[in-house]
Amino acid sequence: MATMTESQTLEKLSIDTIRTLSMDAVQKANSGHPGAPMALAPVAYALYTRIMRHNPADAKWPDRDRFVLSNGHGSLLLYSLLYLTGYAAIELDQLKTFRELGSHCAGHPKSC
């Protein structure tokens, strides 16, 4: 039986955390679809940790890579990634108000 390395364990935990945040927010809101964020969590993790050049401390850095998500049903993927990678625009309390009137995490983001 193969054992997981420390980096594989961290990667699995990170991906599972993206999925769990998405499931929890949809469950609490009793509205939305967790399928896209759950399925795309490994892809998003790879993009944010291996491919994209970004800096949460300087969110307006002109040469940064951008993640564009046109699937509104997958908006929790974007919200979860922004929160977990440290962007000040999204806080845990905001994720808890997903799809509530006036929420920063409305469900179909126009821009973040």
mmCIF file of N, CA and C in Angstrom:
data_model
loop_
_atom_site.group_PDB
_atom_site.id
_atom_site.type_symbol
_atom_site.label_atom_id
_atom_site.label_comp_id
_atom_site.label_asym_id
_atom_site.label_seq_id
_atom_site.Cartn_x
_atom_site.Cartn_y
_atom_site.Cartn_z
ATOM 1 N N MET A 1 0.830 -1.174 0.000
ATOM 2 C CA MET A 1 0.000 0.000 0.000
ATOM 3 C C MET A 1 0.883 1.249 0.000
ATOM 4 N N ALA A 2 0.624 2.142 -0.927
ATOM 5 C CA ALA A 2 1.405 3.369 -1.033
ATOM 6 C C ALA A 2 0.935 4.381 0.014
ATOM 7 N N THR A 3 1.882 5.084 0.590
ATOM 8 C CA THR A 3 1.534 6.129 1.542
ATOM 9 C C THR A 3 1.703 7.479 0.871
ATOM 10 N N MET A 4 0.948 8.460 1.361
ATOM 11 C CA MET A 4 1.009 9.797 0.789
ATOM 12 C C MET A 4 2.169 10.567 1.407
ATOM 13 N N THR A 5 2.822 11.367 0.572
ATOM 14 C CA THR A 5 3.879 12.233 1.068
ATOM 15 C C THR A 5 3.238 13.420 1.794
ATOM 16 N N GLU A 6 4.048 14.180 2.486
ATOM 17 C CA GLU A 6 3.540 15.350 3.198
ATOM 18 C C GLU A 6 2.920 16.353 2.229
ATOM 19 N N SER A 7 3.532 16.566 1.066
ATOM 20 C CA SER A 7 2.978 17.519 0.100
ATOM 21 C C SER A 7 1.674 16.995 -0.512
ATOM 22 N N GLN A 8 1.565 15.686 -0.711
ATOM 23 C CA GLN A 8 0.320 15.121 -1.225
ATOM 24 C C GLN A 8 -0.800 15.253 -0.186
ATOM 25 N N THR A 9 -0.454 15.087 1.078
ATOM 26 C CA THR A 9 -1.430 15.234 2.152
ATOM 27 C C THR A 9 -1.922 16.672 2.223
ATOM 28 N N LEU A 10 -1.019 17.642 2.121
ATOM 29 C CA LEU A 10 -1.392 19.054 2.139
ATOM 30 C C LEU A 10 -2.253 19.395 0.930
ATOM 31 N N GLU A 11 -1.894 18.873 -0.228
ATOM 32 C CA GLU A 11 -2.676 19.121 -1.437
ATOM 33 C C GLU A 11 -4.098 18.565 -1.272
ATOM 34 N N LYS A 12 -4.229 17.358 -0.771
ATOM 35 C CA LYS A 12 -5.548 16.753 -0.567
ATOM 36 C C LYS A 12 -6.354 17.559 0.441
ATOM 37 N N LEU A 13 -5.733 17.977 1.523
ATOM 38 C CA LEU A 13 -6.415 18.794 2.530
ATOM 39 C C LEU A 13 -6.889 20.115 1.924
ATOM 40 N N SER A 14 -6.052 20.735 1.114
ATOM 41 C CA SER A 14 -6.407 22.005 0.478
ATOM 42 C C SER A 14 -7.603 21.836 -0.454
ATOM 43 N N ILE A 15 -7.563 20.816 -1.275
ATOM 44 C CA ILE A 15 -8.660 20.554 -2.210
ATOM 45 C C ILE A 15 -9.941 20.225 -1.451
ATOM 46 N N ASP A 16 -9.832 19.403 -0.430
ATOM 47 C CA ASP A 16 -11.007 19.062 0.373
ATOM 48 C C ASP A 16 -11.566 20.284 1.094
ATOM 49 N N THR A 17 -10.708 21.224 1.479
ATOM 50 C CA THR A 17 -11.161 22.448 2.143
ATOM 51 C C THR A 17 -11.963 23.314 1.175
ATOM 52 N N ILE A 18 -11.507 23.441 -0.060
ATOM 53 C CA ILE A 18 -12.270 24.175 -1.085
ATOM 54 C C ILE A 18 -13.643 23.539 -1.231
ATOM 55 N N ARG A 19 -13.672 22.226 -1.325
ATOM 56 C CA ARG A 19 -14.940 21.512 -1.484
ATOM 57 C C ARG A 19 -15.852 21.711 -0.274
ATOM 58 N N THR A 20 -15.280 21.614 0.914
ATOM 59 C CA THR A 20 -16.082 21.724 2.130
ATOM 60 C C THR A 20 -16.656 23.121 2.306
ATOM 61 N N LEU A 21 -15.861 24.147 2.047
ATOM 62 C CA LEU A 21 -16.377 25.512 2.124
ATOM 63 C C LEU A 21 -17.567 25.687 1.185
ATOM 64 N N SER A 22 -17.455 25.138 -0.005
ATOM 65 C CA SER A 22 -18.527 25.254 -0.992
ATOM 66 C C SER A 22 -19.775 24.507 -0.537
ATOM 67 N N MET A 23 -19.600 23.287 -0.078
ATOM 68 C CA MET A 23 -20.758 22.501 0.390
ATOM 69 C C MET A 23 -21.439 23.183 1.572
ATOM 70 N N ASP A 24 -20.649 23.662 2.515
ATOM 71 C CA ASP A 24 -21.206 24.289 3.712
ATOM 72 C C ASP A 24 -21.987 25.557 3.375
ATOM 73 N N ALA A 25 -21.446 26.377 2.483
ATOM 74 C CA ALA A 25 -22.120 27.630 2.132
ATOM 75 C C ALA A 25 -23.438 27.370 1.414
ATOM 76 N N VAL A 26 -23.454 26.408 0.502
ATOM 77 C CA VAL A 26 -24.689 26.062 -0.206
ATOM 78 C C VAL A 26 -25.711 25.497 0.779
ATOM 79 N N GLN A 27 -25.273 24.632 1.681
ATOM 80 C CA GLN A 27 -26.169 24.044 2.675
ATOM 81 C C GLN A 27 -26.767 25.115 3.572
ATOM 82 N N LYS A 28 -25.929 26.034 4.044
ATOM 83 C CA LYS A 28 -26.424 27.088 4.934
ATOM 84 C C LYS A 28 -27.414 27.996 4.218
ATOM 85 N N ALA A 29 -27.117 28.322 2.952
ATOM 86 C CA ALA A 29 -27.994 29.203 2.183
ATOM 87 C C ALA A 29 -29.264 28.488 1.732
ATOM 88 N N ASN A 30 -29.212 27.160 1.729
ATOM 89 C CA ASN A 30 -30.313 26.359 1.192
ATOM 90 C C ASN A 30 -30.629 26.788 -0.239
ATOM 91 N N SER A 31 -29.551 27.143 -0.946
ATOM 92 C CA SER A 31 -29.682 27.633 -2.310
ATOM 93 C C SER A 31 -28.316 27.540 -2.981
ATOM 94 N N GLY A 32 -28.321 27.247 -4.263
ATOM 95 C CA GLY A 32 -27.073 27.177 -5.006
ATOM 96 C C GLY A 32 -26.728 25.748 -5.371
ATOM 97 N N HIS A 33 -25.576 25.590 -6.006
ATOM 98 C CA HIS A 33 -25.140 24.297 -6.509
ATOM 99 C C HIS A 33 -23.668 24.085 -6.150
ATOM 100 N N PRO A 34 -23.334 23.091 -5.338
ATOM 101 C CA PRO A 34 -21.937 22.864 -4.984
ATOM 102 C C PRO A 34 -21.175 22.025 -6.008
ATOM 103 N N GLY A 35 -21.852 21.509 -7.028
ATOM 104 C CA GLY A 35 -21.216 20.572 -7.963
ATOM 105 C C GLY A 35 -19.992 21.112 -8.669
ATOM 106 N N ALA A 36 -20.092 22.293 -9.251
ATOM 107 C CA ALA A 36 -18.950 22.858 -9.988
ATOM 108 C C ALA A 36 -17.750 23.105 -9.081
ATOM 109 N N PRO A 37 -17.927 23.759 -7.928
ATOM 110 C CA PRO A 37 -16.762 23.953 -7.057
ATOM 111 C C PRO A 37 -16.156 22.636 -6.568
ATOM 112 N N MET A 38 -16.999 21.659 -6.303
ATOM 113 C CA MET A 38 -16.483 20.377 -5.830
ATOM 114 C C MET A 38 -15.686 19.677 -6.925
ATOM 115 N N ALA A 39 -16.206 19.705 -8.149
ATOM 116 C CA ALA A 39 -15.527 19.027 -9.253
ATOM 117 C C ALA A 39 -14.268 19.767 -9.699
ATOM 118 N N LEU A 40 -14.298 21.080 -9.643
ATOM 119 C CA LEU A 40 -13.183 21.892 -10.146
ATOM 120 C C LEU A 40 -12.142 22.227 -9.084
ATOM 121 N N ALA A 41 -12.340 21.817 -7.855
ATOM 122 C CA ALA A 41 -11.385 22.130 -6.784
ATOM 123 C C ALA A 41 -9.963 21.696 -7.120
ATOM 124 N N PRO A 42 -9.716 20.491 -7.649
ATOM 125 C CA PRO A 42 -8.338 20.109 -7.977
ATOM 126 C C PRO A 42 -7.723 20.992 -9.077
ATOM 127 N N VAL A 43 -8.525 21.360 -10.060
ATOM 128 C CA VAL A 43 -8.037 22.224 -11.152
ATOM 129 C C VAL A 43 -7.696 23.609 -10.601
ATOM 130 N N ALA A 44 -8.608 24.152 -9.804
ATOM 131 C CA ALA A 44 -8.387 25.479 -9.233
ATOM 132 C C ALA A 44 -7.166 25.487 -8.319
ATOM 133 N N TYR A 45 -7.010 24.448 -7.522
ATOM 134 C CA TYR A 45 -5.846 24.338 -6.643
ATOM 135 C C TYR A 45 -4.562 24.359 -7.475
ATOM 136 N N ALA A 46 -4.533 23.578 -8.537
ATOM 137 C CA ALA A 46 -3.348 23.531 -9.402
ATOM 138 C C ALA A 46 -3.075 24.893 -10.045
ATOM 139 N N LEU A 47 -4.118 25.565 -10.510
ATOM 140 C CA LEU A 47 -3.934 26.890 -11.113
ATOM 141 C C LEU A 47 -3.328 27.878 -10.120
ATOM 142 N N TYR A 48 -3.917 27.944 -8.936
ATOM 143 C CA TYR A 48 -3.478 28.932 -7.950
ATOM 144 C C TYR A 48 -2.128 28.613 -7.321
ATOM 145 N N THR A 49 -1.730 27.353 -7.277
ATOM 146 C CA THR A 49 -0.467 27.006 -6.616
ATOM 147 C C THR A 49 0.671 26.720 -7.579
ATOM 148 N N ARG A 50 0.375 26.405 -8.831
ATOM 149 C CA ARG A 50 1.435 26.002 -9.756
ATOM 150 C C ARG A 50 1.561 26.856 -10.999
ATOM 151 N N ILE A 51 0.507 27.538 -11.379
ATOM 152 C CA ILE A 51 0.517 28.214 -12.681
ATOM 153 C C ILE A 51 0.372 29.725 -12.559
ATOM 154 N N MET A 52 -0.639 30.164 -11.843
ATOM 155 C CA MET A 52 -0.939 31.601 -11.798
ATOM 156 C C MET A 52 0.085 32.385 -10.983
ATOM 157 N N ARG A 53 0.344 33.591 -11.464
ATOM 158 C CA ARG A 53 1.176 34.538 -10.726
ATOM 159 C C ARG A 53 0.227 35.574 -10.138
ATOM 160 N N HIS A 54 0.124 35.582 -8.820
ATOM 161 C CA HIS A 54 -0.780 36.512 -8.143
ATOM 162 C C HIS A 54 -0.222 36.812 -6.766
ATOM 163 N N ASN A 55 -0.712 37.886 -6.174
ATOM 164 C CA ASN A 55 -0.224 38.304 -4.864
ATOM 165 C C ASN A 55 -1.387 38.877 -4.060
ATOM 166 N N PRO A 56 -1.905 38.139 -3.097
ATOM 167 C CA PRO A 56 -3.024 38.636 -2.303
ATOM 168 C C PRO A 56 -2.736 39.966 -1.605
ATOM 169 N N ALA A 57 -1.483 40.237 -1.294
ATOM 170 C CA ALA A 57 -1.124 41.495 -0.628
ATOM 171 C C ALA A 57 -1.164 42.677 -1.595
ATOM 172 N N ASP A 58 -1.145 42.409 -2.883
ATOM 173 C CA ASP A 58 -1.192 43.465 -3.904
ATOM 174 C C ASP A 58 -2.172 43.023 -4.987
ATOM 175 N N ALA A 59 -3.452 43.045 -4.648
ATOM 176 C CA ALA A 59 -4.490 42.513 -5.537
ATOM 177 C C ALA A 59 -4.614 43.275 -6.857
ATOM 178 N N LYS A 60 -4.092 44.481 -6.913
ATOM 179 C CA LYS A 60 -4.189 45.270 -8.149
ATOM 180 C C LYS A 60 -2.882 45.317 -8.925
ATOM 181 N N TRP A 61 -1.957 44.436 -8.591
ATOM 182 C CA TRP A 61 -0.681 44.328 -9.297
ATOM 183 C C TRP A 61 -0.965 44.191 -10.790
ATOM 184 N N PRO A 62 -0.467 45.089 -11.645
ATOM 185 C CA PRO A 62 -0.865 45.107 -13.059
ATOM 186 C C PRO A 62 -0.472 43.859 -13.859
ATOM 187 N N ASP A 63 0.587 43.184 -13.482
ATOM 188 C CA ASP A 63 1.042 42.043 -14.282
ATOM 189 C C ASP A 63 0.553 40.696 -13.733
ATOM 190 N N ARG A 64 -0.424 40.746 -12.821
ATOM 191 C CA ARG A 64 -0.921 39.509 -12.221
ATOM 192 C C ARG A 64 -1.741 38.709 -13.227
ATOM 193 N N ASP A 65 -1.811 37.420 -12.987
ATOM 194 C CA ASP A 65 -2.722 36.583 -13.754
ATOM 195 C C ASP A 65 -4.107 36.737 -13.156
ATOM 196 N N ARG A 66 -5.106 36.572 -13.996
ATOM 197 C CA ARG A 66 -6.488 36.692 -13.529
ATOM 198 C C ARG A 66 -7.214 35.376 -13.725
ATOM 199 N N PHE A 67 -8.085 35.058 -12.791
ATOM 200 C CA PHE A 67 -8.930 33.881 -12.894
ATOM 201 C C PHE A 67 -10.331 34.371 -13.229
ATOM 202 N N VAL A 68 -10.798 34.043 -14.414
ATOM 203 C CA VAL A 68 -12.119 34.476 -14.854
ATOM 204 C C VAL A 68 -13.045 33.270 -14.806
ATOM 205 N N LEU A 69 -14.120 33.412 -14.080
ATOM 206 C CA LEU A 69 -15.096 32.338 -13.937
ATOM 207 C C LEU A 69 -16.421 32.837 -14.494
ATOM 208 N N SER A 70 -16.874 32.240 -15.576
ATOM 209 C CA SER A 70 -18.121 32.700 -16.184
ATOM 210 C C SER A 70 -19.311 31.823 -15.795
ATOM 211 N N ASN A 71 -19.095 30.844 -14.963
ATOM 212 C CA ASN A 71 -20.154 29.950 -14.516
ATOM 213 C C ASN A 71 -20.657 30.422 -13.167
ATOM 214 N N GLY A 72 -21.783 31.119 -13.144
ATOM 215 C CA GLY A 72 -22.321 31.648 -11.892
ATOM 216 C C GLY A 72 -22.584 30.585 -10.858
ATOM 217 N N HIS A 73 -22.953 29.370 -11.305
ATOM 218 C CA HIS A 73 -23.220 28.287 -10.352
ATOM 219 C C HIS A 73 -21.941 27.840 -9.655
ATOM 220 N N GLY A 74 -20.805 28.206 -10.194
ATOM 221 C CA GLY A 74 -19.533 27.847 -9.579
ATOM 222 C C GLY A 74 -18.912 28.986 -8.805
ATOM 223 N N SER A 75 -19.703 30.015 -8.503
ATOM 224 C CA SER A 75 -19.152 31.196 -7.841
ATOM 225 C C SER A 75 -18.489 30.880 -6.505
ATOM 226 N N LEU A 76 -18.953 29.854 -5.817
ATOM 227 C CA LEU A 76 -18.320 29.500 -4.548
ATOM 228 C C LEU A 76 -16.884 29.054 -4.734
ATOM 229 N N LEU A 77 -16.567 28.531 -5.901
ATOM 230 C CA LEU A 77 -15.174 28.178 -6.184
ATOM 231 C C LEU A 77 -14.317 29.438 -6.131
ATOM 232 N N LEU A 78 -14.772 30.482 -6.781
ATOM 233 C CA LEU A 78 -14.046 31.750 -6.779
ATOM 234 C C LEU A 78 -13.969 32.330 -5.375
ATOM 235 N N TYR A 79 -15.092 32.377 -4.679
ATOM 236 C CA TYR A 79 -15.098 32.925 -3.318
ATOM 237 C C TYR A 79 -14.159 32.133 -2.401
ATOM 238 N N SER A 80 -14.218 30.811 -2.482
ATOM 239 C CA SER A 80 -13.369 29.967 -1.638
ATOM 240 C C SER A 80 -11.892 30.184 -1.940
ATOM 241 N N LEU A 81 -11.550 30.268 -3.219
ATOM 242 C CA LEU A 81 -10.154 30.485 -3.602
ATOM 243 C C LEU A 81 -9.641 31.830 -3.113
ATOM 244 N N LEU A 82 -10.446 32.860 -3.270
ATOM 245 C CA LEU A 82 -10.027 34.184 -2.810
ATOM 246 C C LEU A 82 -9.814 34.185 -1.296
ATOM 247 N N TYR A 83 -10.721 33.537 -0.574
ATOM 248 C CA TYR A 83 -10.572 33.463 0.881
ATOM 249 C C TYR A 83 -9.332 32.665 1.276
ATOM 250 N N LEU A 84 -9.192 31.472 0.725
ATOM 251 C CA LEU A 84 -8.097 30.589 1.130
ATOM 252 C C LEU A 84 -6.722 31.077 0.707
ATOM 253 N N THR A 85 -6.653 31.863 -0.359
ATOM 254 C CA THR A 85 -5.348 32.373 -0.792
ATOM 255 C C THR A 85 -5.019 33.721 -0.151
ATOM 256 N N GLY A 86 -5.921 34.247 0.677
ATOM 257 C CA GLY A 86 -5.589 35.405 1.485
ATOM 258 C C GLY A 86 -5.989 36.760 0.941
ATOM 259 N N TYR A 87 -6.876 36.798 -0.037
ATOM 260 C CA TYR A 87 -7.318 38.090 -0.560
ATOM 261 C C TYR A 87 -8.263 38.755 0.431
ATOM 262 N N ALA A 88 -8.015 40.021 0.728
ATOM 263 C CA ALA A 88 -8.801 40.752 1.723
ATOM 264 C C ALA A 88 -10.251 40.947 1.291
ATOM 265 N N ALA A 89 -10.539 40.810 0.001
ATOM 266 C CA ALA A 89 -11.900 41.031 -0.506
ATOM 267 C C ALA A 89 -12.901 40.031 0.046
ATOM 268 N N ILE A 90 -12.452 38.852 0.457
ATOM 269 C CA ILE A 90 -13.353 37.814 0.948
ATOM 270 C C ILE A 90 -12.887 37.327 2.322
ATOM 271 N N GLU A 91 -13.804 37.370 3.280
ATOM 272 C CA GLU A 91 -13.537 36.864 4.623
ATOM 273 C C GLU A 91 -14.490 35.705 4.908
ATOM 274 N N LEU A 92 -14.172 34.899 5.896
ATOM 275 C CA LEU A 92 -14.992 33.741 6.225
ATOM 276 C C LEU A 92 -16.426 34.144 6.543
ATOM 277 N N ASP A 93 -16.600 35.231 7.270
ATOM 278 C CA ASP A 93 -17.959 35.682 7.602
ATOM 279 C C ASP A 93 -18.758 36.021 6.344
ATOM 280 N N GLN A 94 -18.067 36.488 5.301
ATOM 281 C CA GLN A 94 -18.763 36.786 4.050
ATOM 282 C C GLN A 94 -19.200 35.500 3.350
ATOM 283 N N LEU A 95 -18.372 34.463 3.427
ATOM 284 C CA LEU A 95 -18.767 33.174 2.858
ATOM 285 C C LEU A 95 -20.008 32.630 3.571
ATOM 286 N N LYS A 96 -20.123 32.916 4.842
ATOM 287 C CA LYS A 96 -21.267 32.427 5.617
ATOM 288 C C LYS A 96 -22.569 33.117 5.222
ATOM 289 N N THR A 97 -22.482 34.236 4.496
ATOM 290 C CA THR A 97 -23.691 34.944 4.063
ATOM 291 C C THR A 97 -23.937 34.749 2.562
ATOM 292 N N PHE A 98 -23.415 33.684 2.008
ATOM 293 C CA PHE A 98 -23.595 33.369 0.588
ATOM 294 C C PHE A 98 -25.082 33.381 0.210
ATOM 295 N N ARG A 99 -25.385 34.099 -0.853
ATOM 296 C CA ARG A 99 -26.716 34.203 -1.449
ATOM 297 C C ARG A 99 -27.735 34.897 -0.549
ATOM 298 N N GLU A 100 -27.272 35.657 0.434
ATOM 299 C CA GLU A 100 -28.184 36.463 1.241
ATOM 300 C C GLU A 100 -28.257 37.859 0.646
ATOM 301 N N LEU A 101 -29.385 38.512 0.803
ATOM 302 C CA LEU A 101 -29.589 39.852 0.289
ATOM 303 C C LEU A 101 -28.527 40.801 0.835
ATOM 304 N N GLY A 102 -27.836 41.488 -0.035
ATOM 305 C CA GLY A 102 -26.793 42.427 0.350
ATOM 306 C C GLY A 102 -25.446 41.793 0.634
ATOM 307 N N SER A 103 -25.338 40.487 0.482
ATOM 308 C CA SER A 103 -24.086 39.788 0.759
ATOM 309 C C SER A 103 -23.015 40.134 -0.259
ATOM 310 N N HIS A 104 -21.773 40.182 0.204
ATOM 311 C CA HIS A 104 -20.626 40.361 -0.693
ATOM 312 C C HIS A 104 -20.472 39.130 -1.586
ATOM 313 N N CYS A 105 -20.945 38.002 -1.114
ATOM 314 C CA CYS A 105 -20.895 36.728 -1.862
ATOM 315 C C CYS A 105 -22.307 36.412 -2.342
ATOM 316 N N ALA A 106 -22.755 37.191 -3.294
ATOM 317 C CA ALA A 106 -24.164 37.133 -3.723
ATOM 318 C C ALA A 106 -24.542 35.848 -4.442
ATOM 319 N N GLY A 107 -23.648 35.229 -5.120
ATOM 320 C CA GLY A 107 -23.967 33.993 -5.820
ATOM 321 C C GLY A 107 -23.607 34.038 -7.287
ATOM 322 N N HIS A 108 -23.756 35.161 -7.925
ATOM 323 C CA HIS A 108 -23.347 35.341 -9.321
ATOM 324 C C HIS A 108 -22.521 36.623 -9.378
ATOM 325 N N PRO A 109 -21.215 36.528 -9.091
ATOM 326 C CA PRO A 109 -20.396 37.739 -8.964
ATOM 327 C C PRO A 109 -20.223 38.472 -10.284
ATOM 328 N N LYS A 110 -20.225 39.795 -10.191
ATOM 329 C CA LYS A 110 -19.939 40.618 -11.370
ATOM 330 C C LYS A 110 -18.457 40.859 -11.461
ATOM 331 N N SER A 111 -17.818 41.073 -10.339
ATOM 332 C CA SER A 111 -16.360 41.247 -10.304
ATOM 333 C C SER A 111 -15.888 41.087 -8.872
ATOM 334 N N CYS A 112 -14.659 40.625 -8.731
ATOM 335 C CA CYS A 112 -14.052 40.493 -7.401
ATOM 336 C C CYS A 112 -12.660 41.059 -7.451
#
